[in-house]
GROMACS .gro file of C-alpha atoms in nm:
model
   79
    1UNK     CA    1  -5.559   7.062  -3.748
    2UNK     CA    2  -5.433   6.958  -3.439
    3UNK     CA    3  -5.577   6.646  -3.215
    4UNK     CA    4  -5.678   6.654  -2.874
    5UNK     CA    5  -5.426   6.639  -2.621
    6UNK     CA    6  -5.498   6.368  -2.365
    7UNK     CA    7  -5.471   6.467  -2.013
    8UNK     CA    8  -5.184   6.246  -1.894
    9UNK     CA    9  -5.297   5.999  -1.612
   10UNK     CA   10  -4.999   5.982  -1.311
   11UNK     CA   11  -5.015   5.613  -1.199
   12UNK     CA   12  -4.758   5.684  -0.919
   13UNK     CA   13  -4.939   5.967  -0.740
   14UNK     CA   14  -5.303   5.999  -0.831
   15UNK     CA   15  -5.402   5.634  -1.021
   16UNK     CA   16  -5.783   5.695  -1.126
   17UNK     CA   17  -5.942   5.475  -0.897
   18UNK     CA   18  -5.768   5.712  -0.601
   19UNK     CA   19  -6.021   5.960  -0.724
   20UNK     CA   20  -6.366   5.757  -0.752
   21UNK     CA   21  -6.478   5.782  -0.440
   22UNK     CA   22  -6.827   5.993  -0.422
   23UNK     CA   23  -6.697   6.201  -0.191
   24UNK     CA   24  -6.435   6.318  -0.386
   25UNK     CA   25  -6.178   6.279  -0.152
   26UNK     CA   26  -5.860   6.083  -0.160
   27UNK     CA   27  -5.815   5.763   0.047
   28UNK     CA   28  -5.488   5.879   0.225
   29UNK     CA   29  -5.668   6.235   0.340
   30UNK     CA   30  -5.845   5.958   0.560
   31UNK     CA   31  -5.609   5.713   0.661
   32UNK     CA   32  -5.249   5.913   0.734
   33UNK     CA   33  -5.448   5.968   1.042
   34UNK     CA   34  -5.498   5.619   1.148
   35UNK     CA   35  -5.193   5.319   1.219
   36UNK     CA   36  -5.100   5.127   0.963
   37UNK     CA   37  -5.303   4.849   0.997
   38UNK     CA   38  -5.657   5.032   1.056
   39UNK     CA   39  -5.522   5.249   0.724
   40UNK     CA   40  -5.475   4.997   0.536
   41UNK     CA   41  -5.796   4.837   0.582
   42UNK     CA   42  -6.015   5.177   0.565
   43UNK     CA   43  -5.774   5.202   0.237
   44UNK     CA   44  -5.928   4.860   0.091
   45UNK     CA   45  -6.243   4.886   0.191
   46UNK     CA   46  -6.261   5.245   0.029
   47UNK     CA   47  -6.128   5.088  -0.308
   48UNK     CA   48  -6.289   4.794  -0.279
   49UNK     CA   49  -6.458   4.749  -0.674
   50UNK     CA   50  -6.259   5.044  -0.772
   51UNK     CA   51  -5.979   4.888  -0.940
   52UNK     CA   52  -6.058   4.733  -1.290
   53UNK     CA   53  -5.961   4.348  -1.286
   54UNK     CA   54  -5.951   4.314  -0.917
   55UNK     CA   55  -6.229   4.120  -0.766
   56UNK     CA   56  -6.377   4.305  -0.450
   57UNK     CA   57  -6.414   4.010  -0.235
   58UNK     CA   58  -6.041   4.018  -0.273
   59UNK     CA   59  -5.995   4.360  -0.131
   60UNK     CA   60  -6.246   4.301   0.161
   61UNK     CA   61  -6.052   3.999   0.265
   62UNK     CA   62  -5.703   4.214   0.262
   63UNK     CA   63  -5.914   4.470   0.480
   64UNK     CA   64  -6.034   4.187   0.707
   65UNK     CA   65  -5.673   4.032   0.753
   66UNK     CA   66  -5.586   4.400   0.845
   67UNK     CA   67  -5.861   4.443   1.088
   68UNK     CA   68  -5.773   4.061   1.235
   69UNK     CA   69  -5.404   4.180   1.281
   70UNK     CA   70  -5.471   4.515   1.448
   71UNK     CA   71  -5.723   4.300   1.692
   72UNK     CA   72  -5.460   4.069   1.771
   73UNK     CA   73  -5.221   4.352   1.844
   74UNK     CA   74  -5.432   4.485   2.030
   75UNK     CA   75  -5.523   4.226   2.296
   76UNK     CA   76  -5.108   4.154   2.318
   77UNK     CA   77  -5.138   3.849   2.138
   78UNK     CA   78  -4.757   3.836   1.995
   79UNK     CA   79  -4.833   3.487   1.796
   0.00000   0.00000   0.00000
């Protein structure tokens, strides 16, 4: 008798928590159409509590410093 044959998980292109999202959509469908700082903060607020071990307040304040960049940029502040 053979054993069931796992369904092997590709942590390089499609990790599981790229694919929790209720939609059912992937994160980078979204955000290849923004820069890189409003993507990357659409990206961790998307995955925020979607990544076991990772605490979501830490993934909000990644997407905040993200926001607070592209603001910055924004108004020509070159600090």
């Amino acid at each position: 008798m053979m054993g069931k044959i796992e369904p092997k998980v590709d942590l390089v292109n499609h990790p599981q928590h790229y694919l929790l999202h209720p939609s059912g959509v992937e994160c980078i469908t979204i955000v290849e159409h923004f820069n890189f700082c409003l993507g990357n903060a659409i990206k961790y607020i998307w995955r925020a509590s979607e990544k076991n071990g990772v605490d979501p307040i830490q993934d909000l304040e990644k997407a905040s410093w993200y926001l607070n960049r592209e603001i910055t940029r924004r108004k020509g502040d070159t600090k």
